[in-house]
Short mmCIF file of C-alpha atoms in Angstrom, two decimals:
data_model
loop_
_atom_site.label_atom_id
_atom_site.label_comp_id
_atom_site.label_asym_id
_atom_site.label_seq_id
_atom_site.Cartn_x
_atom_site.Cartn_y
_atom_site.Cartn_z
CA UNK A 1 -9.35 65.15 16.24
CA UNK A 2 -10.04 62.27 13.98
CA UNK A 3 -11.82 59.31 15.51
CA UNK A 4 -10.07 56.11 15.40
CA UNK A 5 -11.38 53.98 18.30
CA UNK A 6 -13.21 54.60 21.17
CA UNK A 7 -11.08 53.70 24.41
CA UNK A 8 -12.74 52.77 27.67
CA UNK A 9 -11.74 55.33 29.77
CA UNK A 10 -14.00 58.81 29.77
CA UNK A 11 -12.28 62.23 30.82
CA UNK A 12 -13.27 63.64 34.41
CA UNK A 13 -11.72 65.51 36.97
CA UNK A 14 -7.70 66.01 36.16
CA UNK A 15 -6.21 66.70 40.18
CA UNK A 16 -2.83 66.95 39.34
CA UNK A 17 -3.08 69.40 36.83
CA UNK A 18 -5.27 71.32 38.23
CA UNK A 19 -3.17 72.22 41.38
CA UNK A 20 -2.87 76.14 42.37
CA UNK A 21 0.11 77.77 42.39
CA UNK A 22 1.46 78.43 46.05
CA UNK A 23 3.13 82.17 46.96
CA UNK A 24 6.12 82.28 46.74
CA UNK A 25 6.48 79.76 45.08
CA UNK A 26 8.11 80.11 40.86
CA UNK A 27 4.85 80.85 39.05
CA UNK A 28 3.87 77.93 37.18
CA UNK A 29 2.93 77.46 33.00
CA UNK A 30 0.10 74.70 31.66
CA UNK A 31 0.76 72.54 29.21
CA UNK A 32 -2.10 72.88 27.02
CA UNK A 33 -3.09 70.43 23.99
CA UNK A 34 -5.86 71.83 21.79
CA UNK A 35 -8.22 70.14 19.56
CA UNK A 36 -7.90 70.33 15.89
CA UNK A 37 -10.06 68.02 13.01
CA UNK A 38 -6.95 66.15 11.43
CA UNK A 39 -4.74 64.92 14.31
CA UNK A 40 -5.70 60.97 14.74
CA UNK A 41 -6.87 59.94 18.43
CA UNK A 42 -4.30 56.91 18.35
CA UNK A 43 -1.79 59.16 16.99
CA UNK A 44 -2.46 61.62 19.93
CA UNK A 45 -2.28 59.36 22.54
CA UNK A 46 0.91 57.75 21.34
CA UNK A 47 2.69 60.99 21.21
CA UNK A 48 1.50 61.91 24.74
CA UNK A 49 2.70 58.41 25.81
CA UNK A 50 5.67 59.26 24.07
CA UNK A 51 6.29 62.52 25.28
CA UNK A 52 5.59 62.03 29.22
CA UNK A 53 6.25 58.61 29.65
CA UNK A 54 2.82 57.59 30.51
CA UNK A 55 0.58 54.29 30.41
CA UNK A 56 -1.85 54.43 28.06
CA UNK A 57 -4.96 54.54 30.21
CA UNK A 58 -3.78 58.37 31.20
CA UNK A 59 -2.67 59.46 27.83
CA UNK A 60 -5.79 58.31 26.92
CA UNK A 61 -7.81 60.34 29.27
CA UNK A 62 -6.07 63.35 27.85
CA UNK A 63 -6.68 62.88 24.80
CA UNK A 64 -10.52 62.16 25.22
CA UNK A 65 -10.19 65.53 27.24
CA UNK A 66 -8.97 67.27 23.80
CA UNK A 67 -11.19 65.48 21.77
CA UNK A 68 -14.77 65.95 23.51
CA UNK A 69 -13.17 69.49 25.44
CA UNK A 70 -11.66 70.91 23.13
CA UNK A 71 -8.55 70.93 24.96
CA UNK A 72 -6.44 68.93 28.15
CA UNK A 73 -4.19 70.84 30.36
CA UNK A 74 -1.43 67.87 30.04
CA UNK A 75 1.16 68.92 33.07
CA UNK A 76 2.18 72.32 35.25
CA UNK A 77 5.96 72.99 35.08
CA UNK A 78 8.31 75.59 35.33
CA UNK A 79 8.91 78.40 32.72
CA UNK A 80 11.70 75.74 31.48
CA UNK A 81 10.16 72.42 31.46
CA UNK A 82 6.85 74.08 29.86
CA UNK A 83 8.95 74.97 26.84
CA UNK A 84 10.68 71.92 26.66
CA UNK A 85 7.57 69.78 26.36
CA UNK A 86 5.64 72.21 24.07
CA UNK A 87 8.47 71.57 21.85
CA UNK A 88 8.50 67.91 22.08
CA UNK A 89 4.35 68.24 21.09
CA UNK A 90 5.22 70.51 18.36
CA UNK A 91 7.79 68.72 16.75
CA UNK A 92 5.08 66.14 16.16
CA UNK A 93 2.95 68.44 14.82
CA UNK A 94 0.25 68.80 17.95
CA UNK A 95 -1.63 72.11 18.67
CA UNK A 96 0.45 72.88 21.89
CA UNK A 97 1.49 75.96 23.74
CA UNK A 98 2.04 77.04 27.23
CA UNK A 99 0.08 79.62 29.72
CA UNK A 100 0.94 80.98 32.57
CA UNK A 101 -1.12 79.77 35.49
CA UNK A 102 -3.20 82.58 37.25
CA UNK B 1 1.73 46.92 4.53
CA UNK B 2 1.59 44.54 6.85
CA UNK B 3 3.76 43.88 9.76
CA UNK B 4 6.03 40.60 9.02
CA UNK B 5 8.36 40.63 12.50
CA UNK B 6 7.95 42.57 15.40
CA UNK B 7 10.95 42.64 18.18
CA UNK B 8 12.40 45.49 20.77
CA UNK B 9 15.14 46.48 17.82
CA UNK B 10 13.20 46.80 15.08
CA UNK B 11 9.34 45.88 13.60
CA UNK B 12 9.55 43.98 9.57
CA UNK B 13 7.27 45.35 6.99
CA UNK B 14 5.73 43.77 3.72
CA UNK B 15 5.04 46.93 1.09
CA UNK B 16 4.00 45.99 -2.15
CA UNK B 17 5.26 47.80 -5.45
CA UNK B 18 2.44 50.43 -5.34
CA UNK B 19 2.92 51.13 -1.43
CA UNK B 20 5.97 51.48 -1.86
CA UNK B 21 5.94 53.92 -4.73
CA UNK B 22 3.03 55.61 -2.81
CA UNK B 23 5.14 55.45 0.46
CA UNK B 24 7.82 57.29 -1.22
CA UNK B 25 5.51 60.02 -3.48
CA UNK B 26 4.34 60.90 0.07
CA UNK B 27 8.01 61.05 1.56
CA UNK B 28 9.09 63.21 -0.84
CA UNK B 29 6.88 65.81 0.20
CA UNK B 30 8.58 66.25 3.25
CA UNK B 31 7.78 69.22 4.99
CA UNK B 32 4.55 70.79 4.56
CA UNK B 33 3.67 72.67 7.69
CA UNK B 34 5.06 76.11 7.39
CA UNK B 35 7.79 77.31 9.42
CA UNK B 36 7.34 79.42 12.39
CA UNK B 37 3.81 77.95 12.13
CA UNK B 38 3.21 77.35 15.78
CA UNK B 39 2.46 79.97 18.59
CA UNK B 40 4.36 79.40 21.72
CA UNK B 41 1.28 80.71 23.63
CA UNK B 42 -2.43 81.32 22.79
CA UNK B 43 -2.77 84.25 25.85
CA UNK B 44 1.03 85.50 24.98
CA UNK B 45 1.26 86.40 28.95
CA UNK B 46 5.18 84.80 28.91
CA UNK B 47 7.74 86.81 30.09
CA UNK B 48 10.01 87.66 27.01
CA UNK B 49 6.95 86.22 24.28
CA UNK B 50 8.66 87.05 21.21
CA UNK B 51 12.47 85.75 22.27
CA UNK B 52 11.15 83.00 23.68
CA UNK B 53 8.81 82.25 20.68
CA UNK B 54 12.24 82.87 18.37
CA UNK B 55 14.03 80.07 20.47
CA UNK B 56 10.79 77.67 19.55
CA UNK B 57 10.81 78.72 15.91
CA UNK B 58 14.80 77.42 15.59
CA UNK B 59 14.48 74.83 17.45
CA UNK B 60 11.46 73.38 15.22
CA UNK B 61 13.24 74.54 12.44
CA UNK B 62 16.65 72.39 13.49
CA UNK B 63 14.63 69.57 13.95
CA UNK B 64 13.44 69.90 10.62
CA UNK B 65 16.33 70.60 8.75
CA UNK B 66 17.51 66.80 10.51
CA UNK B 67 14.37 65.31 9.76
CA UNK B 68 15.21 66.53 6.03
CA UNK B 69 18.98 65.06 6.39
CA UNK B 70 18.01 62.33 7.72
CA UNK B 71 15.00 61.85 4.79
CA UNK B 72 17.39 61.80 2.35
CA UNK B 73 20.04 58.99 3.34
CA UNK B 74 16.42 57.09 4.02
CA UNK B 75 15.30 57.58 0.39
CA UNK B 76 19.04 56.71 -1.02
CA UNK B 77 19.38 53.69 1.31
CA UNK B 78 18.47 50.92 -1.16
CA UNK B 79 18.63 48.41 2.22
CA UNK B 80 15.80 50.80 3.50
CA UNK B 81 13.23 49.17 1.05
CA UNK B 82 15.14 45.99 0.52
CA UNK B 83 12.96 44.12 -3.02
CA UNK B 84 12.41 40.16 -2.36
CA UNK B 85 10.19 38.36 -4.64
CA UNK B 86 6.52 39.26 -3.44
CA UNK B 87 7.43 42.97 -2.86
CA UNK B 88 9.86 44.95 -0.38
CA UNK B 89 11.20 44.56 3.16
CA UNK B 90 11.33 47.80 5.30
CA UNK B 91 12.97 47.26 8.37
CA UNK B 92 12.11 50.29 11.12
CA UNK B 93 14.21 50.17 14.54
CA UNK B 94 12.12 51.98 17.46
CA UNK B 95 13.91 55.17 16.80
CA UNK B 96 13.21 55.37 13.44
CA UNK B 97 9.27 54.49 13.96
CA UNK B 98 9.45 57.53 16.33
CA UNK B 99 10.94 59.64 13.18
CA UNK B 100 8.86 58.46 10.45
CA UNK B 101 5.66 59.20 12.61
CA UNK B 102 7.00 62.65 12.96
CA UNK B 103 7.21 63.20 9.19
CA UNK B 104 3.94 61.07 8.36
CA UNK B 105 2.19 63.83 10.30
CA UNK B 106 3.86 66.77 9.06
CA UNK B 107 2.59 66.05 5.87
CA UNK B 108 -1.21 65.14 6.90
CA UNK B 109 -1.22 68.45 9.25
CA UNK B 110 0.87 70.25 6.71
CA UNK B 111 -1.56 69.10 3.80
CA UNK B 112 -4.73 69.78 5.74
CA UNK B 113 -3.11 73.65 6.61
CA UNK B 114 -2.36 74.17 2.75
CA UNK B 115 -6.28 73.18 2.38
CA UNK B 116 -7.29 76.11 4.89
CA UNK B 117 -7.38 73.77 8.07
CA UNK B 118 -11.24 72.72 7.15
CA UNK B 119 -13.53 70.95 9.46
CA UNK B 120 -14.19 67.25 8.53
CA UNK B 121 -17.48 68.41 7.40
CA UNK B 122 -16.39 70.92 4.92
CA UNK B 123 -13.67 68.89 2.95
CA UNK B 124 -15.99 67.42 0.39
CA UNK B 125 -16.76 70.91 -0.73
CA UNK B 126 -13.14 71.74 -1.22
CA UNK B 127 -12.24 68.71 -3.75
CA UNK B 128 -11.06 69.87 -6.93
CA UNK B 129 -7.99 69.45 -9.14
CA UNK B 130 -5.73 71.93 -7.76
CA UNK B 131 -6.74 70.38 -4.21
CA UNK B 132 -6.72 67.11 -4.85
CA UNK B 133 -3.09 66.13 -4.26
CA UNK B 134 -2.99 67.38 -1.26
CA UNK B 135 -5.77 65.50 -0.37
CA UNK B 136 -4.26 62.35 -1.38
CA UNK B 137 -1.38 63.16 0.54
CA UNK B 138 -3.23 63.64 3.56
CA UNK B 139 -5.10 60.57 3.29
CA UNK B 140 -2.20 58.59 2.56
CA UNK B 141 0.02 59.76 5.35
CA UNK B 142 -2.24 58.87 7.61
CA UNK B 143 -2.75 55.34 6.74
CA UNK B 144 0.85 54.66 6.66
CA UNK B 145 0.60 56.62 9.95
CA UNK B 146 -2.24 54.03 11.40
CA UNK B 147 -0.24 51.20 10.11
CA UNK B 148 2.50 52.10 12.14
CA UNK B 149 0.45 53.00 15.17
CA UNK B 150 -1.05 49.81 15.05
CA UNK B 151 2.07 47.48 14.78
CA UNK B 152 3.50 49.36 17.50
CA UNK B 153 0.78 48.70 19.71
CA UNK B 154 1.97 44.90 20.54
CA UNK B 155 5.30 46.45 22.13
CA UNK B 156 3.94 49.17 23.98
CA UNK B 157 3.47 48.81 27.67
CA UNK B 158 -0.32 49.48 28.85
#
Protein backbone atom coordinates (compact mmCIF):
# COMPACT_ATOMS: atom_id res chain seq x y z
CA UNK A 1 0.00 0.00 0.00
CA UNK A 2 1.26 3.43 -0.74
CA UNK A 3 1.94 5.66 2.24
CA UNK A 4 0.08 8.78 2.41
CA UNK A 5 -0.13 9.80 6.10
CA UNK A 6 0.43 8.19 9.12
CA UNK A 7 -2.92 8.06 11.28
CA UNK A 8 -2.83 7.81 15.04
CA UNK A 9 -4.34 4.74 15.61
CA UNK A 10 -1.92 1.37 15.46
CA UNK A 11 -3.56 -2.14 14.57
CA UNK A 12 -3.99 -4.68 17.60
CA UNK A 13 -6.24 -7.22 18.56
CA UNK A 14 -9.51 -7.27 16.02
CA UNK A 15 -12.42 -9.18 18.61
CA UNK A 16 -15.13 -9.00 16.41
CA UNK A 17 -13.63 -10.50 13.61
CA UNK A 18 -12.02 -12.85 15.11
CA UNK A 19 -15.11 -14.65 16.64
CA UNK A 20 -15.38 -18.67 16.13
CA UNK A 21 -17.93 -20.09 14.39
CA UNK A 22 -20.57 -21.86 16.74
CA UNK A 23 -22.08 -25.62 15.64
CA UNK A 24 -24.70 -25.54 14.18
CA UNK A 25 -24.60 -22.59 13.41
CA UNK A 26 -24.33 -21.48 9.01
CA UNK A 27 -20.56 -21.72 8.59
CA UNK A 28 -19.21 -18.39 8.33
CA UNK A 29 -16.70 -16.61 5.30
CA UNK A 30 -13.87 -13.68 6.21
CA UNK A 31 -13.70 -10.81 4.51
CA UNK A 32 -10.17 -10.53 3.74
CA UNK A 33 -8.29 -7.27 2.34
CA UNK A 34 -4.74 -7.98 1.17
CA UNK A 35 -1.86 -5.75 0.79
CA UNK A 36 -0.64 -4.71 -2.53
CA UNK A 37 2.25 -1.68 -3.36
CA UNK A 38 -0.12 0.73 -5.43
CA UNK A 39 -3.43 1.04 -3.50
CA UNK A 40 -3.13 4.59 -1.50
CA UNK A 41 -3.67 4.30 2.46
CA UNK A 42 -6.28 7.29 2.27
CA UNK A 43 -7.78 5.72 -0.64
CA UNK A 44 -8.11 2.40 1.37
CA UNK A 45 -9.57 3.69 4.24
CA UNK A 46 -12.15 5.73 2.39
CA UNK A 47 -13.38 2.79 0.52
CA UNK A 48 -13.64 0.72 3.73
CA UNK A 49 -15.52 3.72 5.24
CA UNK A 50 -17.42 3.60 2.25
CA UNK A 51 -18.14 0.15 2.00
CA UNK A 52 -19.16 -0.70 5.81
CA UNK A 53 -20.28 2.41 6.97
CA UNK A 54 -17.62 2.96 9.45
CA UNK A 55 -15.89 6.02 11.34
CA UNK A 56 -12.71 6.55 10.31
CA UNK A 57 -10.75 5.61 13.40
CA UNK A 58 -11.83 1.73 12.56
CA UNK A 59 -11.36 1.85 8.88
CA UNK A 60 -8.27 3.11 9.76
CA UNK A 61 -7.18 0.33 11.97
CA UNK A 62 -7.88 -1.97 9.09
CA UNK A 63 -6.14 -0.55 6.89
CA UNK A 64 -2.89 -0.16 9.08
CA UNK A 65 -3.67 -4.00 9.60
CA UNK A 66 -3.20 -4.46 5.62
CA UNK A 67 -0.54 -2.19 5.38
CA UNK A 68 2.04 -3.36 8.21
CA UNK A 69 0.17 -7.26 8.07
CA UNK A 70 -0.11 -7.78 5.03
CA UNK A 71 -3.68 -8.28 5.29
CA UNK A 72 -7.10 -7.35 7.75
CA UNK A 73 -9.84 -9.79 8.10
CA UNK A 74 -12.52 -6.77 7.60
CA UNK A 75 -16.00 -8.65 8.77
CA UNK A 76 -17.47 -12.53 9.15
CA UNK A 77 -20.76 -12.95 7.21
CA UNK A 78 -22.73 -15.39 5.63
CA UNK A 79 -21.92 -17.17 2.27
CA UNK A 80 -24.22 -14.14 0.88
CA UNK A 81 -23.16 -11.06 2.55
CA UNK A 82 -19.33 -12.23 2.05
CA UNK A 83 -19.92 -12.00 -1.68
CA UNK A 84 -21.73 -9.00 -1.60
CA UNK A 85 -19.00 -7.00 0.11
CA UNK A 86 -16.07 -8.62 -1.80
CA UNK A 87 -17.80 -7.18 -4.67
CA UNK A 88 -18.30 -3.80 -3.34
CA UNK A 89 -14.10 -3.96 -2.56
CA UNK A 90 -13.54 -5.16 -5.96
CA UNK A 91 -15.40 -2.84 -7.84
CA UNK A 92 -12.96 -0.33 -6.41
CA UNK A 93 -10.25 -2.14 -7.38
CA UNK A 94 -9.04 -3.62 -3.70
CA UNK A 95 -7.28 -7.05 -3.34
CA UNK A 96 -10.40 -8.75 -1.70
CA UNK A 97 -11.79 -12.22 -1.52
CA UNK A 98 -13.59 -14.36 0.89
CA UNK A 99 -12.56 -17.70 3.02
CA UNK A 100 -14.36 -19.87 4.66
CA UNK A 101 -13.80 -19.77 8.39
CA UNK A 102 -12.34 -23.08 9.89
CA UNK B 1 -7.16 21.49 -8.90
CA UNK B 2 -8.22 22.97 -6.12
CA UNK B 3 -11.44 22.73 -4.33
CA UNK B 4 -13.54 26.16 -4.89
CA UNK B 5 -17.07 25.09 -2.89
CA UNK B 6 -17.67 22.28 -0.86
CA UNK B 7 -21.52 21.44 0.24
CA UNK B 8 -23.59 17.95 0.95
CA UNK B 9 -24.79 18.10 -3.02
CA UNK B 10 -21.88 18.61 -4.66
CA UNK B 11 -17.87 19.81 -4.02
CA UNK B 12 -16.61 22.93 -6.95
CA UNK B 13 -13.35 22.39 -8.62
CA UNK B 14 -10.78 24.89 -10.27
CA UNK B 15 -8.76 22.75 -13.22
CA UNK B 16 -6.60 24.65 -15.25
CA UNK B 17 -6.22 24.07 -19.16
CA UNK B 18 -3.43 21.44 -18.71
CA UNK B 19 -5.38 19.52 -15.80
CA UNK B 20 -7.94 19.45 -17.55
CA UNK B 21 -6.50 18.08 -20.74
CA UNK B 22 -4.46 15.74 -18.42
CA UNK B 23 -7.72 14.91 -16.47
CA UNK B 24 -9.29 13.83 -19.60
CA UNK B 25 -5.99 11.90 -21.41
CA UNK B 26 -6.29 9.86 -18.17
CA UNK B 27 -10.21 9.38 -18.48
CA UNK B 28 -9.98 8.17 -21.66
CA UNK B 29 -8.14 5.28 -20.67
CA UNK B 30 -10.88 3.94 -18.92
CA UNK B 31 -10.56 0.53 -18.02
CA UNK B 32 -7.29 -0.93 -17.54
CA UNK B 33 -7.57 -3.77 -15.09
CA UNK B 34 -8.36 -6.87 -17.00
CA UNK B 35 -11.54 -8.55 -16.79
CA UNK B 36 -12.13 -11.54 -14.73
CA UNK B 37 -8.97 -10.20 -13.02
CA UNK B 38 -9.97 -10.86 -9.46
CA UNK B 39 -10.15 -14.28 -7.58
CA UNK B 40 -13.22 -14.69 -5.52
CA UNK B 41 -11.06 -16.68 -3.02
CA UNK B 42 -7.29 -17.13 -2.38
CA UNK B 43 -7.93 -20.92 -0.54
CA UNK B 44 -10.89 -21.65 -3.27
CA UNK B 45 -12.63 -23.80 -0.26
CA UNK B 46 -16.34 -22.11 -1.43
CA UNK B 47 -18.93 -24.29 -2.11
CA UNK B 48 -19.65 -23.99 -5.96
CA UNK B 49 -15.90 -21.87 -6.56
CA UNK B 50 -16.13 -21.57 -10.15
CA UNK B 51 -20.15 -20.54 -10.43
CA UNK B 52 -19.81 -18.46 -7.82
CA UNK B 53 -16.54 -16.86 -9.17
CA UNK B 54 -18.65 -16.55 -12.75
CA UNK B 55 -21.41 -14.52 -10.84
CA UNK B 56 -18.34 -12.09 -9.51
CA UNK B 57 -16.78 -11.89 -12.96
CA UNK B 58 -20.41 -10.40 -14.49
CA UNK B 59 -21.13 -8.58 -11.95
CA UNK B 60 -17.63 -6.59 -12.14
CA UNK B 61 -18.00 -6.70 -15.62
CA UNK B 62 -21.74 -4.88 -15.47
CA UNK B 63 -20.38 -2.46 -13.36
CA UNK B 64 -17.92 -1.73 -15.80
CA UNK B 65 -19.71 -1.66 -18.82
CA UNK B 66 -21.89 1.40 -16.62
CA UNK B 67 -18.88 2.92 -15.48
CA UNK B 68 -18.00 3.03 -19.40
CA UNK B 69 -21.72 4.45 -20.20
CA UNK B 70 -21.66 6.56 -17.80
CA UNK B 71 -17.78 7.85 -18.89
CA UNK B 72 -18.97 8.79 -21.96
CA UNK B 73 -22.06 11.22 -21.34
CA UNK B 74 -19.25 12.65 -18.65
CA UNK B 75 -16.70 13.33 -21.44
CA UNK B 76 -19.62 14.76 -23.93
CA UNK B 77 -21.18 16.86 -21.14
CA UNK B 78 -19.63 20.25 -22.00
CA UNK B 79 -21.41 21.52 -18.38
CA UNK B 80 -19.11 18.74 -16.87
CA UNK B 81 -15.95 20.97 -17.37
CA UNK B 82 -17.80 24.22 -17.62
CA UNK B 83 -14.57 27.06 -19.15
CA UNK B 84 -14.75 30.56 -17.12
CA UNK B 85 -11.99 32.92 -17.56
CA UNK B 86 -9.06 31.53 -15.29
CA UNK B 87 -9.73 27.87 -16.34
CA UNK B 88 -12.74 25.29 -15.86
CA UNK B 89 -15.44 24.54 -13.28
CA UNK B 90 -16.10 20.79 -12.53
CA UNK B 91 -18.89 20.36 -10.42
CA UNK B 92 -18.92 16.57 -8.67
CA UNK B 93 -22.23 15.65 -6.59
CA UNK B 94 -21.33 12.90 -3.80
CA UNK B 95 -22.36 10.18 -6.11
CA UNK B 96 -20.34 11.06 -8.74
CA UNK B 97 -17.06 11.56 -6.38
CA UNK B 98 -17.88 7.92 -5.39
CA UNK B 99 -17.74 7.02 -9.36
CA UNK B 100 -14.86 8.95 -10.44
CA UNK B 101 -12.76 7.41 -7.50
CA UNK B 102 -13.76 4.09 -8.84
CA UNK B 103 -12.36 4.82 -12.31
CA UNK B 104 -9.28 6.97 -10.99
CA UNK B 105 -8.20 3.66 -9.47
CA UNK B 106 -8.90 1.35 -12.15
CA UNK B 107 -6.53 3.03 -14.11
CA UNK B 108 -3.59 3.39 -11.36
CA UNK B 109 -4.19 -0.50 -10.39
CA UNK B 110 -4.88 -1.28 -14.00
CA UNK B 111 -1.61 0.66 -15.11
CA UNK B 112 0.55 -0.74 -12.34
CA UNK B 113 -0.87 -4.62 -13.48
CA UNK B 114 0.07 -3.81 -17.26
CA UNK B 115 3.67 -2.92 -15.62
CA UNK B 116 3.87 -6.54 -13.98
CA UNK B 117 2.42 -5.37 -10.50
CA UNK B 118 6.19 -4.24 -9.34
CA UNK B 119 7.14 -3.42 -5.86
CA UNK B 120 7.75 0.35 -5.22
CA UNK B 121 11.31 -0.51 -5.18
CA UNK B 122 11.59 -2.02 -8.53
CA UNK B 123 9.72 0.65 -10.71
CA UNK B 124 12.71 2.79 -11.46
CA UNK B 125 14.22 -0.18 -13.19
CA UNK B 126 11.22 -0.65 -15.38
CA UNK B 127 11.12 3.07 -16.96
CA UNK B 128 11.46 3.06 -20.53
CA UNK B 129 9.53 4.31 -23.57
CA UNK B 130 7.17 1.61 -24.11
CA UNK B 131 6.49 1.87 -20.18
CA UNK B 132 6.39 5.16 -19.70
CA UNK B 133 2.75 6.04 -20.41
CA UNK B 134 1.57 3.89 -18.28
CA UNK B 135 3.54 5.25 -15.77
CA UNK B 136 2.26 8.62 -16.27
CA UNK B 137 -1.05 7.34 -16.09
CA UNK B 138 -0.55 5.83 -12.89
CA UNK B 139 0.94 8.74 -11.39
CA UNK B 140 -1.60 10.96 -12.60
CA UNK B 141 -4.63 9.04 -11.51
CA UNK B 142 -3.58 9.04 -8.36
CA UNK B 143 -3.13 12.64 -7.78
CA UNK B 144 -6.44 13.45 -9.15
CA UNK B 145 -7.34 10.51 -6.85
CA UNK B 146 -5.62 12.37 -3.62
CA UNK B 147 -7.20 15.54 -4.66
CA UNK B 148 -10.42 14.14 -4.35
CA UNK B 149 -9.70 12.22 -1.20
CA UNK B 150 -8.62 15.21 0.33
CA UNK B 151 -11.58 17.62 -0.47
CA UNK B 152 -13.79 15.02 0.66
CA UNK B 153 -12.29 14.80 3.89
CA UNK B 154 -14.10 18.17 5.29
CA UNK B 155 -17.61 16.31 4.77
CA UNK B 156 -16.84 13.09 6.07
CA UNK B 157 -17.96 12.20 9.52
CA UNK B 158 -14.93 11.03 11.90
Amino acid sequence: MVETATPEVRPGKIQESEEKPQSGLEPGYLVVCWNDPVNYMAYVTHVFQTVFGWARKKAEFHMLQVHEQGKSVLTRESMEKAEHYVHQLQKYSLHATMERDE
Amino acid sequence: MKLLQSSKESLVFHLGQREKDILLAVLKRYPCIPSAHQPLSKSGKLPHPEANQRLLDEALAENRAGNKRQLRTFLADPRRLAENETGFRLSLSPSDLEWLLQILNDIRVGSWIILGSPEEKAEASLLNEKTAPHFWAMEMSGLFQMHLLEAMEGGRET
